[in-house]
Amino acid sequence: SQWGEENLQALSIQEGEDVTMNCSYKTYTTVVHWYRQDSGRGPALIILIRSNEREKRSGRLRATLDTSSQSSSLSITAAQCEDTAVYFCATDAGNNRIFFGDGTQLVVKP
Amino acid sequence: AQTIHQWPVAEIKAVGSPLSLGCTIKGKSSPNLYWYWQATGGTLQQLFYSITVGQVESVVQLNLSASRPKDDQFILSTEKLLLSHSGFYLCAWSHWGGGAEQFFGPGTRLTVL
C-alpha cells in the first residue's frame, strides 16, 4: 500500500464535539477522496480535494491537503450520532490505480 | 440516474469450490469499472479495473479473475476458493479515471469454510 500509518484507527467522541482524522500517502496524487462507509454497505464519497486546493468544505466537513508533506485530513464539526461510520481516504495513483488508507472507525456517542 | 447492482448479496462456499460474483451498472454508458476486496475490519484493496468491454487489468494476484462481457457488466470469479478469499467484495464505477469519484455497489459478503 502506498499509505502510511494513519494517526488514529478508532475514535470515540461525544455528540457535539469536533473531530479530525489524518492520512498520509507515499506517492504523487492529483486528488484525495474521503469516503464514508456504513456497516455492511459500500463506501460513499463525502468530499474530494484536488492537489491545487489546500482546503475544501462541505457542510460540517472540512478536508485539507498538504502536498509537500503528502498528508490530508478530514474534520467534522459538531459531530452527530449519525456521523458514526468508518472513514477512508483514497488516492488515485494514475492508470486507474486506487489506494485506500486503513480507515478510521468513528463512534459518536449521544 | 445510474444504479449499480451486485449479486449475490451473500455466499457461503466450501474451500476448493468455484465462485462467480456479478455487478451491473444501469444508466451509464462506458463506465470505468472496479472490483475491490475488503477483509472484515479492514481497508479496501483494489483487485481489477476495466475501462472498456473485454479489457480487464489485474492489480493484485489473489487467484481471482475478472471479465467484462458487456459494457454494463463486470464478473469476478475463481475456479478454486481459498479460505483467504473470505470477505466483502465491492464493485464500483466511475465516469472516467484520473481521480474521478467512485460509486460503489452494495457489496457481496463471501464466507469460505
XYZ file of C-alpha atoms in Angstrom, chain A residues 9-106:
98
model
C -7.734 3.872 13.723
C -10.532 4.125 16.291
C -12.111 7.275 17.648
C -14.914 7.665 20.158
C -16.315 11.106 20.885
C -19.377 12.744 22.374
C -22.049 14.297 20.243
C -21.300 17.950 19.560
C -17.528 17.566 19.658
C -15.236 18.250 16.739
C -13.017 15.509 15.339
C -10.141 15.288 12.895
C -8.858 12.234 11.033
C -5.488 12.213 9.334
C -3.875 10.315 6.467
C -0.506 10.327 4.808
C 0.325 8.967 1.381
C 3.543 7.861 -0.252
C 3.210 8.607 -3.958
C 2.117 11.500 -6.103
C -1.589 12.070 -6.467
C -3.726 14.753 -8.045
C -6.677 14.167 -5.751
C -7.592 12.812 -2.334
C -11.009 11.287 -1.801
C -12.648 10.847 1.560
C -15.236 8.094 1.733
C -17.649 7.121 4.431
C -18.699 3.502 4.892
C -21.662 2.498 6.995
C -21.729 -1.004 8.406
C -22.420 -3.650 5.766
C -22.595 -1.167 2.913
C -20.360 0.143 0.171
C -18.399 3.367 0.718
C -19.759 6.700 -0.452
C -17.760 9.779 -1.325
C -18.221 12.628 1.125
C -15.578 15.084 -0.009
C -12.900 15.312 -2.672
C -9.933 17.659 -2.605
C -7.610 18.272 -5.518
C -3.888 18.947 -5.395
C -4.394 22.612 -6.270
C -6.668 23.067 -3.234
C -5.413 23.401 0.328
C -8.841 23.234 1.888
C -12.322 22.129 0.913
C -15.530 22.496 2.874
C -18.863 20.772 2.597
C -21.372 21.460 5.330
C -19.816 20.291 8.607
C -16.937 18.621 6.773
C -13.577 20.179 6.092
C -10.765 18.491 4.184
C -7.222 19.734 3.925
C -4.397 18.659 1.683
C -0.708 19.332 2.092
C 1.088 18.059 -0.971
C 4.506 18.975 0.432
C 4.059 16.583 3.367
C 1.794 14.239 1.391
C -0.905 14.323 4.019
C -4.604 15.019 4.213
C -7.095 15.498 6.998
C -10.843 15.302 7.401
C -12.554 17.288 10.131
C -16.141 17.039 11.259
C -17.576 19.934 13.202
C -20.168 19.330 15.917
C -20.344 15.598 15.261
C -23.718 13.911 15.389
C -24.589 10.302 16.202
C -25.341 9.740 12.530
C -21.694 10.520 11.740
C -20.793 7.143 13.261
C -19.123 5.223 10.433
C -15.749 4.191 9.055
C -13.939 6.909 7.153
C -11.376 6.180 4.459
C -9.053 8.351 2.487
C -8.055 7.288 -1.006
C -5.789 8.485 -3.772
C -5.556 7.880 -7.466
C -2.014 6.897 -8.410
C -2.783 7.142 -12.113
C -3.765 4.454 -14.599
C -6.911 3.754 -12.592
C -4.899 2.552 -9.594
C -6.731 3.484 -6.409
C -5.219 3.216 -2.940
C -7.318 3.302 0.200
C -5.986 4.128 3.642
C -6.508 1.896 6.656
C -9.646 3.699 7.743
C -10.883 5.247 10.968
C -13.828 3.866 12.890
C -15.601 6.880 14.334
